[in-house]
Amino acid sequence: MKKLKKTMILLLSTMLFLMTSASVFAVDNNVTELSDDIYLQKTEKMFNKVSLEELNNSSYKNQFTNMIKNLSNEQFDKFISDLVNTENDISDFREKLNMVGVEITDINREGFIETRGVTSNNANLSAYIAKRGSDKFYRIYSYNSLKTKETFPGSEDVIEIHFDPSIATFYSYNVVGEYVNLKYQNQSGNGTLVFNYVDKEADTSTQTCAVYVIPKAGTSGQSLKCSVGWTHTFTKLNVSGGGEAKVSFGGKDSTTGSIGVNIQISGNESSWHRSDINSMKIA
């Protein structure tokens, strides 16, 4: 029934496009149900095509609001991750998202690092926050990629996501990308989650980790602050490393006050660390 509902919303939205604009979308009229993957792909395609001017039309706005509302949490994270990864004009898609009930912070897609295995201009890390109107929780995202594959990877890289535990409580998490996975959730009550990034196998595709948090009572109008960190290891010798990095917890993250992350690397490894911060006012 849920898939049928999604299909009807998508078909109605497509008919609206065909009737009121020059945009053309391929629709199979024999389809009675759409798979989750197809629904997401068609939603992304249509959202990328629609203009700000068209979204001023209340029919367009209502249809796209419903389409995005009906995305599952995993689909929504993929939808946002794909937008961040492919859109050139960040301000444009932020405005479009705002018009359909999705608030998202600005995103810094700059930041480059030199490692032993590559010359330069090879790493990118960003922190951003999004809130879909129909959700009770906020989503804190880390967005990372290597622009050139690491030639001498060490142990698996570590991605940290921090939030202020006095402002919000942990609700859930998700990952978008085949090279990231949850490492530690046991400090979520202290505002910190840790993920693995398997850079030994990773290509240059963007990997996204998401942490869902619920603001505490009485925090409306306050700032939900977050920070993300990425520790990348590479070997000093002409051999590749492997295995998970050793992690302990202690101290505090300077931005959020959450518990800090300490990473131990082996004697034949070197490392660099990147971080980014962001914040969003709680509604």
mmCIF file of C-alpha atoms in Angstrom, residues 111-124 144-153 157 197-206 230 232-234 272:
data_model
loop_
_atom_site.group_PDB
_atom_site.id
_atom_site.type_symbol
_atom_site.label_atom_id
_atom_site.label_comp_id
_atom_site.label_asym_id
_atom_site.label_seq_id
_atom_site.Cartn_x
_atom_site.Cartn_y
_atom_site.Cartn_z
ATOM 1 C CA GLY A 111 39.322 21.586 1.956
ATOM 2 C CA PHE A 112 42.263 19.690 0.536
ATOM 3 C CA ILE A 113 45.078 17.670 2.032
ATOM 4 C CA GLU A 114 48.358 16.265 0.798
ATOM 5 C CA THR A 115 49.331 12.700 1.733
ATOM 6 C CA ARG A 116 52.275 10.478 0.935
ATOM 7 C CA GLY A 117 50.337 8.434 -1.605
ATOM 8 C CA VAL A 118 49.114 11.367 -3.679
ATOM 9 C CA THR A 119 50.420 14.832 -4.402
ATOM 10 C CA SER A 120 47.614 17.180 -3.270
ATOM 11 C CA ASN A 121 44.043 18.260 -3.670
ATOM 12 C CA ASN A 122 42.723 14.886 -2.684
ATOM 13 C CA ALA A 123 40.451 15.002 0.360
ATOM 14 C CA ASN A 124 37.153 16.640 1.193
ATOM 15 C CA ASN A 144 33.829 12.793 2.911
ATOM 16 C CA SER A 145 35.694 11.679 -0.180
ATOM 17 C CA LEU A 146 39.192 11.122 -1.503
ATOM 18 C CA LYS A 147 39.684 12.790 -4.857
ATOM 19 C CA THR A 148 42.540 10.390 -5.587
ATOM 20 C CA LYS A 149 42.717 6.857 -4.224
ATOM 21 C CA GLU A 150 45.257 6.446 -1.409
ATOM 22 C CA THR A 151 48.227 4.410 -2.652
ATOM 23 C CA PHE A 152 49.574 3.471 0.795
ATOM 24 C CA PRO A 153 46.541 3.073 3.091
ATOM 25 C CA ASP A 157 40.137 5.632 8.697
ATOM 26 C CA TYR A 197 35.922 4.437 6.493
ATOM 27 C CA VAL A 198 37.513 1.541 4.602
ATOM 28 C CA ASP A 199 39.885 3.620 2.490
ATOM 29 C CA LYS A 200 41.925 0.572 1.451
ATOM 30 C CA GLU A 201 38.966 -0.549 -0.682
ATOM 31 C CA ALA A 202 37.333 2.823 -1.284
ATOM 32 C CA ASP A 203 37.141 4.545 -4.631
ATOM 33 C CA THR A 204 36.685 8.305 -4.958
ATOM 34 C CA SER A 205 32.917 8.248 -4.386
ATOM 35 C CA THR A 206 31.399 10.357 -1.623
ATOM 36 C CA TRP A 230 38.221 12.450 9.810
ATOM 37 C CA HIS A 232 43.270 9.276 7.743
ATOM 38 C CA THR A 233 46.214 6.920 8.151
ATOM 39 C CA PHE A 234 48.816 5.866 5.608
ATOM 40 C CA TRP A 272 46.386 13.577 9.177
#
